[in-house]
PDB file of C-alpha atoms and ligand atoms in Angstrom:
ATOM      1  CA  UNK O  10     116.256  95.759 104.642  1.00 60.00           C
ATOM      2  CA  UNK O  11     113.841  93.601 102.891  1.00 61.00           C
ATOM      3  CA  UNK O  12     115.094  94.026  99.017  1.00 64.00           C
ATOM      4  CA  UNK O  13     113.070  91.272  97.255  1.00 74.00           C
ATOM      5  CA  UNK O  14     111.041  92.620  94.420  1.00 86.00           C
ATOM      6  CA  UNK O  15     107.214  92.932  94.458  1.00 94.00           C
ATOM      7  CA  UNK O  16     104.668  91.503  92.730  1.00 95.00           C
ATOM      8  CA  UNK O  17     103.817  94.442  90.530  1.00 96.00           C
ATOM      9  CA  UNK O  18     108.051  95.191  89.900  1.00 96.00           C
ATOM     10  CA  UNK O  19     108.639  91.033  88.696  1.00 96.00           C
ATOM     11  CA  UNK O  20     105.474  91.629  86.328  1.00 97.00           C
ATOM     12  CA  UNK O  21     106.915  94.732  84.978  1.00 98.00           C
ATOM     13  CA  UNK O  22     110.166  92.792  84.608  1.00 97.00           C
ATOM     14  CA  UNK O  23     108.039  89.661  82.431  1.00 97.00           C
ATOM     15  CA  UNK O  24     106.597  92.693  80.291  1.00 98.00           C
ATOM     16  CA  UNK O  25     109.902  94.307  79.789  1.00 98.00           C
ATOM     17  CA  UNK O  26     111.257  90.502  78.860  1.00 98.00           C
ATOM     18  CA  UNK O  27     108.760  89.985  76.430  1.00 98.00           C
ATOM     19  CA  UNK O  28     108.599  93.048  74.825  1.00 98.00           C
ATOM     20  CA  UNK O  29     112.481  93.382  74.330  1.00 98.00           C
ATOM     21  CA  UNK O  30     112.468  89.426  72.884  1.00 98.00           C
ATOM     22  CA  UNK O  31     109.799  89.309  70.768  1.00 98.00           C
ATOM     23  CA  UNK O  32     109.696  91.565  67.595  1.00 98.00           C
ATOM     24  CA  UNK O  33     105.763  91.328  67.263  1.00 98.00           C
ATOM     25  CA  UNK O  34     105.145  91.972  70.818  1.00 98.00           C
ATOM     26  CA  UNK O  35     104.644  96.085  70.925  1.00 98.00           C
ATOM     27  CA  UNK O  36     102.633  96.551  74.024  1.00 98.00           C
ATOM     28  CA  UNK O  37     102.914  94.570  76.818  1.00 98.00           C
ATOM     29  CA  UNK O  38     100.922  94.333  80.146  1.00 98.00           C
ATOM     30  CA  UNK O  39      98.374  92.355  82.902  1.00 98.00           C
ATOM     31  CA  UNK O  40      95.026  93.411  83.530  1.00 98.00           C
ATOM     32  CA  UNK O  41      93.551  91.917  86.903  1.00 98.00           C
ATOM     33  CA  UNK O  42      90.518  91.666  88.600  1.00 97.00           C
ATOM     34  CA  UNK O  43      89.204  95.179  90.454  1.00 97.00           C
ATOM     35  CA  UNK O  44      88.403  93.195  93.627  1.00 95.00           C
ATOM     36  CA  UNK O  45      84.922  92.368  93.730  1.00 94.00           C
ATOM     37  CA  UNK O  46      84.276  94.492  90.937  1.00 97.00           C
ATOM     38  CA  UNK O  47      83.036  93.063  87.326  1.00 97.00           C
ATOM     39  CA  UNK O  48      86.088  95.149  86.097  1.00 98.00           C
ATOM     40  CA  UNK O  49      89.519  94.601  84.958  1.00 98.00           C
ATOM     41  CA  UNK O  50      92.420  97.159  86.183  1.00 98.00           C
ATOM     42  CA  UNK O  51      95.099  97.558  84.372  1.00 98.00           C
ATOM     43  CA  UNK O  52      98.835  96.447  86.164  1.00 98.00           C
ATOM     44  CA  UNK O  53     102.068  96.521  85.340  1.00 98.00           C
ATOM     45  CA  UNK O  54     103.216  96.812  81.403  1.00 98.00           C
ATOM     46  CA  UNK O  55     105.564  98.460  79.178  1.00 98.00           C
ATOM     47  CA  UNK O  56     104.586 100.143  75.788  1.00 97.00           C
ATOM     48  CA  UNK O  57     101.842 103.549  75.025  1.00 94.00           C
ATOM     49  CA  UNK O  58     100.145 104.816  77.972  1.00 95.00           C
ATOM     50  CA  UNK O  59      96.705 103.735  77.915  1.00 93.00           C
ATOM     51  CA  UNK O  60      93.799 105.800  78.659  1.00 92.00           C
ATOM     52  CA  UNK O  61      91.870 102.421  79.495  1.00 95.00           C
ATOM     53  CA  UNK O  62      92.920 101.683  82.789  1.00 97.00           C
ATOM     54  CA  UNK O  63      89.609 100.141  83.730  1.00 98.00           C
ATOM     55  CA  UNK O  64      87.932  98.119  81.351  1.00 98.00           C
ATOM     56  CA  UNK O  65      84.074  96.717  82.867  1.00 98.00           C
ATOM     57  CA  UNK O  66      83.882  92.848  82.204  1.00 98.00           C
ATOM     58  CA  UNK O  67      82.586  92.092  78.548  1.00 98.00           C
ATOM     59  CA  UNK O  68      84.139  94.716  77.227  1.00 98.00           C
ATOM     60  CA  UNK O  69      86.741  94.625  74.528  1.00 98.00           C
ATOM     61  CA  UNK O  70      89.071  91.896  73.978  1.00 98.00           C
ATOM     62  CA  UNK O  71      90.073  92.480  77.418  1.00 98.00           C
ATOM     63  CA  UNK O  72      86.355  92.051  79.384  1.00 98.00           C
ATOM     64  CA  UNK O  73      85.895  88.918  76.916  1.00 98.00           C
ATOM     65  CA  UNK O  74      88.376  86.840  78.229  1.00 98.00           C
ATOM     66  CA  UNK O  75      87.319  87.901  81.804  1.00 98.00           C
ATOM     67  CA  UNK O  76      84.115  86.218  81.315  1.00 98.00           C
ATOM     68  CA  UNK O  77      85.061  83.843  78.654  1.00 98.00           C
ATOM     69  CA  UNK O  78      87.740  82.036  80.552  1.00 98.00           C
ATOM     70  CA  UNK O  79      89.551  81.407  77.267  1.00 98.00           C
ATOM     71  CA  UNK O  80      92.761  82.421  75.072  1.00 98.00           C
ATOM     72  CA  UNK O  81      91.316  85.281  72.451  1.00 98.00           C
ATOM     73  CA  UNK O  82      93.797  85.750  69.302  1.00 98.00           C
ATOM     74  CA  UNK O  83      92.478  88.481  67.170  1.00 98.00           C
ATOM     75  CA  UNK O  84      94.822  88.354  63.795  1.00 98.00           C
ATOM     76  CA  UNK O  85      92.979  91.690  62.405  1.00 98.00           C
ATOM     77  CA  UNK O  86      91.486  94.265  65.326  1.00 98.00           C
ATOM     78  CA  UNK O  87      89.281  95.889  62.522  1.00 97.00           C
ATOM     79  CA  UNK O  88      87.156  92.716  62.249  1.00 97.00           C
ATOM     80  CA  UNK O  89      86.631  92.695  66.157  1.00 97.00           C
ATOM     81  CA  UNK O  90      82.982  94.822  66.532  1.00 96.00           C
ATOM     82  CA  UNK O  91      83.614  94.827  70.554  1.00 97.00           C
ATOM     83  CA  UNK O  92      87.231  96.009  70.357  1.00 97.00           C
ATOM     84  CA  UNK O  93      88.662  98.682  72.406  1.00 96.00           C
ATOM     85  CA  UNK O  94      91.452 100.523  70.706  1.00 93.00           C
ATOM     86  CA  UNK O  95      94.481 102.054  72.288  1.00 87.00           C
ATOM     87  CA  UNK O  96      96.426 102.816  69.847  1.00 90.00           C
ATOM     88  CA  UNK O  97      95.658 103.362  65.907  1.00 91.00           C
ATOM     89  CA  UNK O  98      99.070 101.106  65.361  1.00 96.00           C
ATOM     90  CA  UNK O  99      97.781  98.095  67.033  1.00 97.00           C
ATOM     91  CA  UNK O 100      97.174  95.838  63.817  1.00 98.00           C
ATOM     92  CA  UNK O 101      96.414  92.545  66.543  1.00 98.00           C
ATOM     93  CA  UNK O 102      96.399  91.075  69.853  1.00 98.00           C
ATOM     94  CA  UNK O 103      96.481  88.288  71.917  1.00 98.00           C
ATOM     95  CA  UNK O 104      94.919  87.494  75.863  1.00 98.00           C
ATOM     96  CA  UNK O 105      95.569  85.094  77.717  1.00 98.00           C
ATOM     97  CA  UNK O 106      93.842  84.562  81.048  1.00 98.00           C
ATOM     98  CA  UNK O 107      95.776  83.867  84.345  1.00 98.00           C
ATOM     99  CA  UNK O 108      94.574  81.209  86.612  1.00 98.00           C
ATOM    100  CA  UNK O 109      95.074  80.991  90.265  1.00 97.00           C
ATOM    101  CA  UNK O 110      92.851  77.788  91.951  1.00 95.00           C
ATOM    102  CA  UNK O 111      90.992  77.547  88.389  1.00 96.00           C
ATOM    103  CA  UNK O 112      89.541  80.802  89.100  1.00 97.00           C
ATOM    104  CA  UNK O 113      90.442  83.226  86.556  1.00 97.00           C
ATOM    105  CA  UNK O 114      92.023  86.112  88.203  1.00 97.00           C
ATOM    106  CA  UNK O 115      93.288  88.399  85.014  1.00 98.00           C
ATOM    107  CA  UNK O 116      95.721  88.185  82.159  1.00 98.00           C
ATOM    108  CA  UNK O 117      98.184  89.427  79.860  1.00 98.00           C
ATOM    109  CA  UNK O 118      97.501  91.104  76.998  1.00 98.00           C
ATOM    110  CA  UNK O 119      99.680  91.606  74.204  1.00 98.00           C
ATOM    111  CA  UNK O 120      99.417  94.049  71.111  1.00 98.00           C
ATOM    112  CA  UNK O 121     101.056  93.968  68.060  1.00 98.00           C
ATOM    113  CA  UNK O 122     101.766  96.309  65.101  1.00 98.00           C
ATOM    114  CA  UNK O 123     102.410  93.389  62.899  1.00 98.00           C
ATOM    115  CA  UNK O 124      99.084  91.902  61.040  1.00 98.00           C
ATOM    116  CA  UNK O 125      98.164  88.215  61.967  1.00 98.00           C
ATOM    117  CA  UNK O 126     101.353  87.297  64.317  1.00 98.00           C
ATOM    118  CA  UNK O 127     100.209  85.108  67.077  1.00 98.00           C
ATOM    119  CA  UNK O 128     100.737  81.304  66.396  1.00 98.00           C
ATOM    120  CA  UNK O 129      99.418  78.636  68.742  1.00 98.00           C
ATOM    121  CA  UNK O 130     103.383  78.775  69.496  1.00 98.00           C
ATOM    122  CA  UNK O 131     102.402  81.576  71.419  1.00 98.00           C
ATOM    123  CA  UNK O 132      99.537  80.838  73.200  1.00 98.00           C
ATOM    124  CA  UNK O 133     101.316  77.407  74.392  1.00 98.00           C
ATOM    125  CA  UNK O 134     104.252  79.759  75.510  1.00 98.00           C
ATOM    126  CA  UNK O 135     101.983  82.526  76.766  1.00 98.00           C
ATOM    127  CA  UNK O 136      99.969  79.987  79.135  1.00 98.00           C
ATOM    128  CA  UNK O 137     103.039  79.296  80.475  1.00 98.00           C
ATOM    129  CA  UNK O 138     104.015  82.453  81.455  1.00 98.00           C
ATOM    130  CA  UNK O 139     100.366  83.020  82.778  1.00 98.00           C
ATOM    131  CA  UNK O 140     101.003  79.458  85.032  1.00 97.00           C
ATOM    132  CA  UNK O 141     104.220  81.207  85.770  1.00 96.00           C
ATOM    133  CA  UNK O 142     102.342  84.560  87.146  1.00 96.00           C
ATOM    134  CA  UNK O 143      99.772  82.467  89.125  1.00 97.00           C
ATOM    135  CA  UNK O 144     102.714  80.668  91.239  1.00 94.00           C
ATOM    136  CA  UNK O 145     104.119  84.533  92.612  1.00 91.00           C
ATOM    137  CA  UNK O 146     100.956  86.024  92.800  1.00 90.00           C
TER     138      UNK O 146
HETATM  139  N1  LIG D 220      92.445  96.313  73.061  1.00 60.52           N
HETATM  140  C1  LIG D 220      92.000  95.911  74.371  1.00 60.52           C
HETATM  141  C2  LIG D 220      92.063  97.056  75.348  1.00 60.52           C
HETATM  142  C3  LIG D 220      93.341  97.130  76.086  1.00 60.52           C
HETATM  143  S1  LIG D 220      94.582  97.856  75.148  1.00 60.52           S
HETATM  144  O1  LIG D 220      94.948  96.879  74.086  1.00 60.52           O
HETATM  145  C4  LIG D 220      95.934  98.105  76.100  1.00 60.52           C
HETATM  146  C5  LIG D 220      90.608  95.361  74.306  1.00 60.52           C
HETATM  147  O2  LIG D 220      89.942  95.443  73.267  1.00 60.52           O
HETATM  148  O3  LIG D 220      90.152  94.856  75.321  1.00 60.52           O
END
């Protein structure tokens, strides 16, 4: 029997990893690209359900950094106009895009309940992780 994990179970594993490591880091997951679709969908993560399982590109945090192509730290999610909330806890967030061939393919995104967490410590370890992703994807 072929018992190597998938794709989806070693990005629920990174989520779980994070999550459990990092105080500030509440929710955890990946949102990819919906095929040929200007969408993201969400993937694996650990934290609150989500009732925004599809998010169209440009929308949110989440649809910026789809078109953007760059890291988006918001310290306070009540100064963000095009913000999509999930959760009335969620104080900030950070996304980081995932890049497979230079072509941005998703990311992770990562709530937090604390206000103003993210450092650039962070986003240097989080684009790591995202490099990481690309290389089993
Ligand atoms: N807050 C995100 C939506 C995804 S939830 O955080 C899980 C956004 O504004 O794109």
């Amino acid at each position: 029997a072929n018992t190597s994990k998938s794709v989806d179970e070693r990005l629920l594993n990174i989520c779980e990893i994070l999550e459990a490591n990092v105080s500030y880091y509440n929710w955890v997951g990946f949102y990819f690209r919906n095929g040929d679709k200007e969408e993201l969908k969400l993937g694996p993560y650990v934290g609150e359900p989500t009732d925004h399982t599809i998010i169209p590109f440009g929308k949110g945090i989440c649809g910026q950094v789809a078109v953007s192509n760059q890291n988006f730290v918001v310290p306070d999610v009540t100064a963000q106009d095009n913000y999509i909330a999930c959760s009335i806890t969620v104080k900030a967030e950070i996304v980081i895009p995932v890049f497979v061939n230079g072509e941005n393919i998703g990311q992770i995104d990562i709530d937090s309940n604390t206000p103003d967490p993210f450092t650039e410590a962070d986003e240097r370890f989080l684009e790591f992780v995202c490099a990481q992703v690309a290389s089993i994807l």
